Structure formats: structure tokens, C-alpha cells
GROMACS .gro file of C-alpha atoms in nm:
model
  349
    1UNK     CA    1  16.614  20.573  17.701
    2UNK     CA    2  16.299  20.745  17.716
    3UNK     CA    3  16.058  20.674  17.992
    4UNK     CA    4  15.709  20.638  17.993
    5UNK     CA    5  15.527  20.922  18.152
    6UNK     CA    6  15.188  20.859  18.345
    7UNK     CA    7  14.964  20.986  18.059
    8UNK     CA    8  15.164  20.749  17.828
    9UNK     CA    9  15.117  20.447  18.144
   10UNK     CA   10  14.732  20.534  18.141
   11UNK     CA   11  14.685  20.355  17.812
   12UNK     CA   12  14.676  19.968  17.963
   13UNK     CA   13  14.686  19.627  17.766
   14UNK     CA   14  14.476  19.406  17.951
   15UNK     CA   15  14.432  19.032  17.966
   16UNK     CA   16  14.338  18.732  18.201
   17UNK     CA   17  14.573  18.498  18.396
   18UNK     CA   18  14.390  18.188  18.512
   19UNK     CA   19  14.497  17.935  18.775
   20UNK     CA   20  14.359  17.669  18.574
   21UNK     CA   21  14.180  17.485  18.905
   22UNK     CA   22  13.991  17.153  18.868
   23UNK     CA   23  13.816  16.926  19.079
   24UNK     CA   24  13.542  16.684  19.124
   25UNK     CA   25  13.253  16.874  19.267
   26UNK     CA   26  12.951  16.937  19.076
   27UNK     CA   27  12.977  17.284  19.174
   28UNK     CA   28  13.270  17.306  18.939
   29UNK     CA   29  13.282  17.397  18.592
   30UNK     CA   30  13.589  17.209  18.542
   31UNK     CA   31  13.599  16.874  18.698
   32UNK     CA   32  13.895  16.712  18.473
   33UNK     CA   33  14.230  16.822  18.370
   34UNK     CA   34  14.067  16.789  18.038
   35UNK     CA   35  13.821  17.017  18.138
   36UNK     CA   36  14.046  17.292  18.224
   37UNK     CA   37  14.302  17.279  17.898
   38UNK     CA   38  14.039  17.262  17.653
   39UNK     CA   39  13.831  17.595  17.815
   40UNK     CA   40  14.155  17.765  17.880
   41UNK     CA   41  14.195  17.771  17.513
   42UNK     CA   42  13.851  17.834  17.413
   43UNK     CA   43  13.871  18.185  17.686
   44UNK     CA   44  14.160  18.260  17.541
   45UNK     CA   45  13.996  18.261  17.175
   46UNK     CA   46  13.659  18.433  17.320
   47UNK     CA   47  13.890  18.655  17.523
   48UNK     CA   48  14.090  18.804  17.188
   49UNK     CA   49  13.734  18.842  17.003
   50UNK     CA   50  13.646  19.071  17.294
   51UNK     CA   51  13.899  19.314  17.196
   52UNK     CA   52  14.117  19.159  17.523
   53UNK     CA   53  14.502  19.173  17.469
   54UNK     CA   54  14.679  18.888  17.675
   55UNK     CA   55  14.574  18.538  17.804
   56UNK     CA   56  14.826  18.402  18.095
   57UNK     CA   57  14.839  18.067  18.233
   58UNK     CA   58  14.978  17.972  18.630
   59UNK     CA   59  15.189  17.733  18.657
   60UNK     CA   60  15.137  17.472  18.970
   61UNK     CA   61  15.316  17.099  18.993
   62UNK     CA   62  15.151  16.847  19.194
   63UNK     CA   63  14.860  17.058  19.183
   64UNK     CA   64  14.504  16.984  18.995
   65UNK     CA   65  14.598  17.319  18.829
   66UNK     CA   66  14.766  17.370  18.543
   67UNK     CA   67  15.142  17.270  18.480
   68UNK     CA   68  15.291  17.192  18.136
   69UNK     CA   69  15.250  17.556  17.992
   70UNK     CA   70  15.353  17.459  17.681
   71UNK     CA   71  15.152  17.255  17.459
   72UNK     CA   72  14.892  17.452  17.586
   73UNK     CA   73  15.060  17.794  17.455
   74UNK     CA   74  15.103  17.618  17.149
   75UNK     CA   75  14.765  17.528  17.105
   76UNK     CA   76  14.617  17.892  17.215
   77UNK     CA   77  14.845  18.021  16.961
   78UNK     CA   78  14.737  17.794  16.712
   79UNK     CA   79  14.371  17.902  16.773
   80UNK     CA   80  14.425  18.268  16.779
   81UNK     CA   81  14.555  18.545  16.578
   82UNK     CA   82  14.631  18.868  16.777
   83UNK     CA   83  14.581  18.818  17.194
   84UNK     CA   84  14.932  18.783  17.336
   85UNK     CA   85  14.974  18.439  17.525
   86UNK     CA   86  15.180  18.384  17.803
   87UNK     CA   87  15.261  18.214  18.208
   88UNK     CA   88  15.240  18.392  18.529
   89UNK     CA   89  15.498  18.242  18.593
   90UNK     CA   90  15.716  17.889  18.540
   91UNK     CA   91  15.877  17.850  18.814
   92UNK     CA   92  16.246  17.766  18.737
   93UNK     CA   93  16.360  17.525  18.991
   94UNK     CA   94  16.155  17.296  18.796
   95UNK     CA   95  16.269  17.341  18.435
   96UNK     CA   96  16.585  17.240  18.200
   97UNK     CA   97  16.685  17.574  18.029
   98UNK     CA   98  16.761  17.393  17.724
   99UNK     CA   99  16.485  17.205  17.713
  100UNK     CA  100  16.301  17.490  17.777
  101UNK     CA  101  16.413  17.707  17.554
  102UNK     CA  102  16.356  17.479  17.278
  103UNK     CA  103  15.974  17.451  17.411
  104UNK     CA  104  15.943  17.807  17.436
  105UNK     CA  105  16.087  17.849  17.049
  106UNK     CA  106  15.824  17.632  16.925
  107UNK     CA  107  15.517  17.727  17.094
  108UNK     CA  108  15.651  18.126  16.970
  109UNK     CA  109  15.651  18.047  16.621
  110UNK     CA  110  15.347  17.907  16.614
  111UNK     CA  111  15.166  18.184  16.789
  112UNK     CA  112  15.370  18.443  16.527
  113UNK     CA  113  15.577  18.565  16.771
  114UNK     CA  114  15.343  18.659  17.036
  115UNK     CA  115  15.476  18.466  17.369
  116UNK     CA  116  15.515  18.622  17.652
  117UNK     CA  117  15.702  18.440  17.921
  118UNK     CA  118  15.661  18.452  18.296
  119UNK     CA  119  15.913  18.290  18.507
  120UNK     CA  120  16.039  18.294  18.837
  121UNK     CA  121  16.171  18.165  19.135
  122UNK     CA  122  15.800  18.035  19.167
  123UNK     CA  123  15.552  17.968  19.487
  124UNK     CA  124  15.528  17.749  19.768
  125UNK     CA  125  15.425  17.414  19.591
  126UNK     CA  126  15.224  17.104  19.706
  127UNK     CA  127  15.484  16.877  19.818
  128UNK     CA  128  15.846  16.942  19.960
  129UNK     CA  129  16.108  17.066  19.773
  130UNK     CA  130  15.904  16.946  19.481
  131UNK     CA  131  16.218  17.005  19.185
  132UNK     CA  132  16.401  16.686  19.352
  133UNK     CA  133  16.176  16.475  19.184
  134UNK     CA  134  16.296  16.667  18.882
  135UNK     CA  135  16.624  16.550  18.909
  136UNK     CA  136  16.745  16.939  19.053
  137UNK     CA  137  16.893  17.018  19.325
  138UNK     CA  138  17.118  17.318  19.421
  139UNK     CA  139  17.505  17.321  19.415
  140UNK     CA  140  17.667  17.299  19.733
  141UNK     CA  141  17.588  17.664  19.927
  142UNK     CA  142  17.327  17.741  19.679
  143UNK     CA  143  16.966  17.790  19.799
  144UNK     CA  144  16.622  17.657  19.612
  145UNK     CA  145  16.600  18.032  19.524
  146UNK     CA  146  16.975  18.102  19.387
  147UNK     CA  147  16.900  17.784  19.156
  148UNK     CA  148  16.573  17.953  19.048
  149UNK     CA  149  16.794  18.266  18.907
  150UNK     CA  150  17.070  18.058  18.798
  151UNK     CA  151  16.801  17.842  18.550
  152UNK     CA  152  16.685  18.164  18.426
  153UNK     CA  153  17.005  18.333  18.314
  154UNK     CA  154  17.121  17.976  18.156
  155UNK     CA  155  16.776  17.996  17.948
  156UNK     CA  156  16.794  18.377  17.871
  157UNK     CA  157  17.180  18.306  17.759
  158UNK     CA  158  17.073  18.054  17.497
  159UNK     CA  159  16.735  18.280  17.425
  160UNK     CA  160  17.033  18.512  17.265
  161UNK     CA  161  17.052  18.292  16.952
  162UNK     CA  162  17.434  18.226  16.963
  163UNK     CA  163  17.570  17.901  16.898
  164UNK     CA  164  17.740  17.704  17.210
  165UNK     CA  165  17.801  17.320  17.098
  166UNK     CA  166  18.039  17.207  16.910
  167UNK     CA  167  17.921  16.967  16.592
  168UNK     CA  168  17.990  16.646  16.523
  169UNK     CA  169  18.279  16.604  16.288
  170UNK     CA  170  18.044  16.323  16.093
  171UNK     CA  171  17.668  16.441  16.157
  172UNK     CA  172  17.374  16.278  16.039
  173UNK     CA  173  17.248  16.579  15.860
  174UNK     CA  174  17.471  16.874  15.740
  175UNK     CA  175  17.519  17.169  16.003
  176UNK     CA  176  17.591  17.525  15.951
  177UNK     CA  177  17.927  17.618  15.991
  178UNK     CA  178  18.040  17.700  16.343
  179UNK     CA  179  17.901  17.644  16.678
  180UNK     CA  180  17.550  17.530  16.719
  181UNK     CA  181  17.291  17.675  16.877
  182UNK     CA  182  16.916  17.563  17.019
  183UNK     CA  183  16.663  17.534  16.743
  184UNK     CA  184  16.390  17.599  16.710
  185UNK     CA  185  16.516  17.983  16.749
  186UNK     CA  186  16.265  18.231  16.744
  187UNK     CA  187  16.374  18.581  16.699
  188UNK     CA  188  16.308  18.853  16.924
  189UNK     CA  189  16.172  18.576  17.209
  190UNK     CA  190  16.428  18.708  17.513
  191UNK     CA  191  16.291  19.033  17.477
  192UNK     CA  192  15.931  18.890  17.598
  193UNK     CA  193  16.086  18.725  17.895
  194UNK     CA  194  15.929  18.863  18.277
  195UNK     CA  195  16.051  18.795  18.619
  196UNK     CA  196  15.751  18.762  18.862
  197UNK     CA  197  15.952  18.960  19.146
  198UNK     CA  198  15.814  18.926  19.534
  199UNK     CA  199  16.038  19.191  19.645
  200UNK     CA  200  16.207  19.529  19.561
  201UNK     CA  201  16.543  19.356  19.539
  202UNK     CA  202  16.455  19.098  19.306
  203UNK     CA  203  16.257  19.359  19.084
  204UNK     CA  204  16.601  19.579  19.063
  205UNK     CA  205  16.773  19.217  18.961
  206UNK     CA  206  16.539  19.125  18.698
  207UNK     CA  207  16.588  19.489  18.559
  208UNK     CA  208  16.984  19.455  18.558
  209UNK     CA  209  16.869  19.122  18.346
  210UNK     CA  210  16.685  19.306  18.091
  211UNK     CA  211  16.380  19.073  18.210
  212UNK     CA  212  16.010  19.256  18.191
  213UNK     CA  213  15.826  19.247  18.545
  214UNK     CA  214  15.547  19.080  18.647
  215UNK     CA  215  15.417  19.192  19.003
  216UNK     CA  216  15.106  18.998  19.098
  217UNK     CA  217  14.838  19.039  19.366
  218UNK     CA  218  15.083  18.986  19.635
  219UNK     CA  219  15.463  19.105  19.750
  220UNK     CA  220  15.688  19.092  20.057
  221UNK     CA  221  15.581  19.337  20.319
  222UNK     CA  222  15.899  19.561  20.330
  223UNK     CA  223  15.778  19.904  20.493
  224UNK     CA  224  15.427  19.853  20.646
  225UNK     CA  225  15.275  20.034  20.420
  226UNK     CA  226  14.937  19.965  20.204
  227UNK     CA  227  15.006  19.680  19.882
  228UNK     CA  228  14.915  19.903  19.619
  229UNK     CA  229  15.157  20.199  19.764
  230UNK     CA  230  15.433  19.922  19.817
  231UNK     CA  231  15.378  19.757  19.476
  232UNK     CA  232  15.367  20.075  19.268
  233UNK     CA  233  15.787  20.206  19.463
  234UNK     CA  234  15.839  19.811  19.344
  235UNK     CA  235  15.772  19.941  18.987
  236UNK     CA  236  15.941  20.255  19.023
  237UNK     CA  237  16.272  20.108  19.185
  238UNK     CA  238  16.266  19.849  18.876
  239UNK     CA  239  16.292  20.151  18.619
  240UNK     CA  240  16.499  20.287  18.808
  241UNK     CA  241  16.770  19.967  18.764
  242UNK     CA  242  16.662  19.960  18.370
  243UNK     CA  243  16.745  20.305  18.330
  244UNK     CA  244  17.104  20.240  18.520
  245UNK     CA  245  17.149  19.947  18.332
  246UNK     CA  246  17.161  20.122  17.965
  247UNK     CA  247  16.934  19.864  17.789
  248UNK     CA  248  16.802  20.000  17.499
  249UNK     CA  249  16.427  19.901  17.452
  250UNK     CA  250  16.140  19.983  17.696
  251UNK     CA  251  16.076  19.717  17.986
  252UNK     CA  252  15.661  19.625  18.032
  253UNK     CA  253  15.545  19.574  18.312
  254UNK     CA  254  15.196  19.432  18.468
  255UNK     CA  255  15.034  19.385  18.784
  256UNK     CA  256  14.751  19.134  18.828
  257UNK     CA  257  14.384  19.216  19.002
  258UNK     CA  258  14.038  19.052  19.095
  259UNK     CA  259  13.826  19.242  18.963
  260UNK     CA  260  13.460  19.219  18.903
  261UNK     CA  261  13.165  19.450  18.797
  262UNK     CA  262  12.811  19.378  18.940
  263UNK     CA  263  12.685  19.346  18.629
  264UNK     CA  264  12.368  19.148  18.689
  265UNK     CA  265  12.205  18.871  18.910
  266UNK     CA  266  12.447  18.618  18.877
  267UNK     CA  267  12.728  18.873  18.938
  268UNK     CA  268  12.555  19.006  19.247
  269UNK     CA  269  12.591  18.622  19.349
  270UNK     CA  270  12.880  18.540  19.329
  271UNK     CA  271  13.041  18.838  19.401
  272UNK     CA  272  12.791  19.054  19.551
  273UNK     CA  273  12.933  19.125  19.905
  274UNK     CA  274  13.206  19.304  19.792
  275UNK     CA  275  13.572  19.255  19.713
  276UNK     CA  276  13.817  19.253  19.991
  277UNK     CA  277  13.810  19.574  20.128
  278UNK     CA  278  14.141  19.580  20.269
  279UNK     CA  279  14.465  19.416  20.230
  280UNK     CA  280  14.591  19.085  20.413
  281UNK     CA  281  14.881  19.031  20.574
  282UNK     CA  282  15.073  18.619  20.603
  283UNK     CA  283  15.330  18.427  20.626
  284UNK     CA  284  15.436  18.250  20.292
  285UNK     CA  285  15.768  18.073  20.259
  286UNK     CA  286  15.911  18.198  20.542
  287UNK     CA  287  15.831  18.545  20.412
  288UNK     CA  288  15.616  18.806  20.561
  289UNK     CA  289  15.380  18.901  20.245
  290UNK     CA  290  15.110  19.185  20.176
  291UNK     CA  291  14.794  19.060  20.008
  292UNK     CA  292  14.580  19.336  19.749
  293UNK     CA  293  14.253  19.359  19.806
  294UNK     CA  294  13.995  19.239  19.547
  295UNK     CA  295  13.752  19.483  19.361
  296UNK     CA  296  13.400  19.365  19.365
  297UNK     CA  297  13.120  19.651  19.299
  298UNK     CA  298  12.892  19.823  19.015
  299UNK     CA  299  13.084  19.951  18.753
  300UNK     CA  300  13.063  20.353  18.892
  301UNK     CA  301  13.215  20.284  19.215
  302UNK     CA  302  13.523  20.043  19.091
  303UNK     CA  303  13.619  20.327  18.866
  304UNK     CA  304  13.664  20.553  19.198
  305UNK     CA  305  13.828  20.240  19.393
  306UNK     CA  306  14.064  20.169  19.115
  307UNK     CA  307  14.145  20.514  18.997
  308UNK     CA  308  14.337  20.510  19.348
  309UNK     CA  309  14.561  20.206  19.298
  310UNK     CA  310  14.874  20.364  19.238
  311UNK     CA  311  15.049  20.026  19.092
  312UNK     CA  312  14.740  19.961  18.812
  313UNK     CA  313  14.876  20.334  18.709
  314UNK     CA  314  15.218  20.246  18.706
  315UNK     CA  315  15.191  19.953  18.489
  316UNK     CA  316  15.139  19.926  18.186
  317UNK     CA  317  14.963  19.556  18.175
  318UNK     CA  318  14.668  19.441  18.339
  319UNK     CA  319  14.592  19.081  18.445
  320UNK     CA  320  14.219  18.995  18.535
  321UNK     CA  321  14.253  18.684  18.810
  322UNK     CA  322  13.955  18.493  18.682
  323UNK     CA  323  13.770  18.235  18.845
  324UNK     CA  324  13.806  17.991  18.597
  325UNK     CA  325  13.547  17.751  18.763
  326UNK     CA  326  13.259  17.937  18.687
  327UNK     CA  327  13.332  17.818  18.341
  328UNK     CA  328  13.420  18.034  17.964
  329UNK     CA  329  13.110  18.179  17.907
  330UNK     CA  330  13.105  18.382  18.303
  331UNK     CA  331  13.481  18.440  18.260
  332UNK     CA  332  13.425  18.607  17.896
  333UNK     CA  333  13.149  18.798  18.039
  334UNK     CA  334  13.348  18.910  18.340
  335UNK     CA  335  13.633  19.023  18.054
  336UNK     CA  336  13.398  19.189  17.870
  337UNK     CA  337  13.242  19.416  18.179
  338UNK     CA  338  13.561  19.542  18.266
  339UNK     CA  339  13.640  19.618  17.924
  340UNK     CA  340  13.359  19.792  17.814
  341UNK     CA  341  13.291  19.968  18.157
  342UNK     CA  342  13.559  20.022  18.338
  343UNK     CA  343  13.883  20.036  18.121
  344UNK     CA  344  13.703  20.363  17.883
  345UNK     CA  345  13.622  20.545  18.181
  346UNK     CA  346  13.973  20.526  18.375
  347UNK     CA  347  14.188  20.608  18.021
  348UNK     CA  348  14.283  20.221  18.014
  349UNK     CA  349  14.101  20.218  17.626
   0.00000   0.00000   0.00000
């Protein structure tokens, strides 16, 4: 397999991932879940006439965020032509791989094949041990975690297309012959399947898997050293493991960033003192975690700051972390700023 080189990585596709927050202030653009599904869909269809090539959804239960992905997808795909849609990420404690899968086929073919499906382990949610309520719960010596993985595989192993049940002798309607699979199938879907890995080690799994990666804007603190450095040997250990593994396509990969250009008044704002300069360091389930800085500044200067982020040059997606609060028309502009100047002048477009 041929492996990208870093004047091939420089090229970027570059979309959004929103959080899809609501609440009842009046400061907030979105006070409703209503609110926030109906302007996710219409940034997604500003986002794709601004040249922008992905729109991702989080994926939060008991939250006042977002958290059935996929009538959402389905409608986003319905609206739009081109942009590629996807999660960041479903967290699979949560989800019935059958089910699932059958969700995931739909929403695919209506969007024309353009899905692109972020799942994981997932985050620290609102209540405890939130997937009970479900109905899931791990087998006996299993761990939240291990059940996480074990969803995934079951949903990338019917993802393959192959039939698995066996047909009713006397069916309502006439079957195919053989085995039966999930319908609706959409070709070429477990392909565009990521893993959102926190650490090296699940990065080198998802790669044995065949899974793309998703890295986002934070990652277990394994050596001490800076996020972006840390993130960027993530990305390199993961080829690594794809290489090893023989698979025969090349894996994607994206990181996520705040980023925003100072632009005007309003910019200056909301974002005017400056991104986080440095990174953050917490505890998050249990977990000792590195936090990226955010890139706030006029357009000359983030070009300098970002040209040094060794994991945006690695990857080979980009996802903007917008504020989705500050309502479609900010958002849009905020895609559009980075788009038209920063991505030209760092080889991104």
C-alpha cells in the first residue's frame, strides 16, 4: 500500500463538527431542540455552498445536545448534494448494531453514498452508566469500554453485506436464496467507518479493524509531551498498524480544531482575547487527558500558529469545532474565513 507523503497530506478536506448545544437563555441562538436540528441542517447546506467538504454531528444522551444522529443525517443528506455528512462520534455502548446498521444504510443511500461514520467507545455522559437504561450491560468480566469495541465489530461484521439469518421456510414475501442479510445495504458504507481513538493503543486497534481515525481536540496524556506533538505519533503509530495489517485501500484520518479568524467587530468579540494559548491538562474518566489549545487571531498570525501543529499536517481531514450558539449565519461566516484565508495560504486548498 502506498502511503501518503506530507506534500500529498498538505491538501486537507475540511468541514465542521458541531455539539449541537441548546438552552433557554436569550443569549442563545438555539433555545429548543428544534432549534438546533433544523440550523444544523441549514449549516450544513450553507456550509457545502461555501466550497466546505464535511458536516459532523456529536453525539450526547441525556444531554440538551444532540443525540439521534440519524434522522438528522438523513435529512442533511436529503438537503445537500456533495458535503460529506457524518458523527464525531456514536458512542457504542448505547447502540444495537443491527439496528444500527440498518439506520446507517438508510440515511447512506439517501445522501448518495456520502456517510461518514464516527463511533466509539464515547465520553463521559450526563448520568451514570447511562447504556443501562438502554437495556446494555457488559458480559460478566467485560468493562463499559470492552462492550463499546465489541458493538462496533458486531456492526462492522454485518456492514460487510453477507447474509447471517436463516429465512423463514413460509415468508410473507419471497426472499433471495440463502442466508439473509440487513437491508437496507448500502455498498461501500464499512469503508467510511472511524474510530474516535483517546489513546495510541486504541488508534493501533482501530487500524488492525480497517476503521478510519478520528482524533479530536483532546487524547490521553501518555509521554508529557505537547497535544499536537502527542496527537500527530497517535497518527503515525495508526499507519503504522494499517500498513502491518495488509488492508488494501488508504485509511483517512482527521483531527478536530477551534479555530477562528478576527475577521471583524463581532469576531474581535467574541473571540478577541485570543485562543488558548497553551494546552490543558485533566482528569476525564479516570484518565489523565491533554487538552489542544484553541486558535483565535487575524488571519496572518493563525497561518504561523497553525503551520506548527504537527497533527493538522498529518491528517488529512479537518474539523472546525463551531460554536453553534452563535447561530448559522456566524458559523457560515466563521467557515468561510478559514476557508478563504487560511486554508490557501497553508496548502490546505
Amino acid at each position: 500500500m502506498t502511503q501518503l507523503d506530507g506534500s500529498a497530506r498538505a491538501m486537507k478536506k475540511i468541514g465542521f463538527l458541531s455539539f449541537g448545544h441548546w438552552t433557554a437563555s436569550p443569549q442563545s441562538g438555539t433555545r429548543s431542540a428544534s432549534d438546533v436540528l433544523l440550523q444544523s441542517i441549514d449549516l450544513a447546506v450553507a456550509a457545502e455552498q461555501l466550497g466546505a467538504d464535511g458536516a459532523y454531528f456529536r453525539v450526547h444522551h441525556f444531554a440538551r445536545q444532540l443525540s439521534s444522529p440519524f434522522p438528522l443525517l438523513a435529512a442533511v443528506g436529503a438537503r445537500t448534494s456533495r458535503i460529506e455528512i457524518g458523527t464525531g462520534v456514536i458512542d457504542m455502548r448505547y447502540e444495537n448494531p443491527l439496528y444500527m446498521a440498518e439506520d446507517a444504510g438508510s440515511a447512506d443511500l439517501i445522501a448518495g453514498g456520502r456517510l461518514q461514520l464516527g463511533i466509539s467507545r464515547g465520553s463521559p455522559e450526563q448520568v451514570i452508566e447511562g447504556w443501562r437504561y438502554f437495556g446494555y450491560q457488559p458480559q460478566e468480566g467485560e468493562t463499559d469500554a470492552e462492550m463499546g469495541r465489541r458493538h462496533a465489530l458486531a456492526l462492522l461484521d454485518v456492514l460487510r453485506g453477507e447474509g447471517f439469518a436463516a429465512p423463514n421456510p413460509r415468508p410473507m414475501f419471497a426472499n433471495p436464496p440463502g442466508l439473509l442479510r440487513i437491508e437496507p445495504y448500502s455498498e461501500g458504507l464499512r469503508e467510511r467507518i472511524w474510530w474516535g481513538a483517546a489513546s495510541d493503543a486504541t488508534a493501533i486497534w482501530a487500524a488492525e479493524q480497517g476503521m478510519n481515525l478520528q482524533s479530536s481536540t483532546l487524547k490521553q496524556d501518555e509521554t508529557g509531551e505537547a497535544f499536537h506533538i502527542q496527537q500527530a505519533r497517535q497518527i503515525r503509530a495508526y499507519r503504522a498498524a494499517w500498513a502491518k495489517a495488509g488492508h488494501a485501500r488508504t485509511p483517512r484520518v482527521s483531527v478536530s480544531r477551534s479555530i477562528f479568524p478576527l475577521m471583524n467587530d463581532t469576531d474581535r468579540a467574541y473571540f478577541g482575547r485570543g485562543g488558548r494559548e497553551g494546552d490543558q491538562i485533566g482528569d476525564i474518566d479516570n484518565m489523565r487527558a491533554v487538552f489542544g489549545r484553541s486558535y483565535a487571531d487575524v488571519p496572518e498570525r493563525l497561518v504561523e500558529q497553525l503551520r506548527g501543529d504537527e497533527a493538522i499536517a498529518e491528517a488529512d481531514t479537518l474539523l472546525l469545532t463551531v460554536p453553534n450558539q452563535l447561530g448559522v449565519d456566524y458559523n457560515a461566516h466563521v467557515i468561510e474565513s478559514v476557508l478563504t484565508h487560511v486554508a490557501p495560504a497553508l496548502g490546505w486548498r
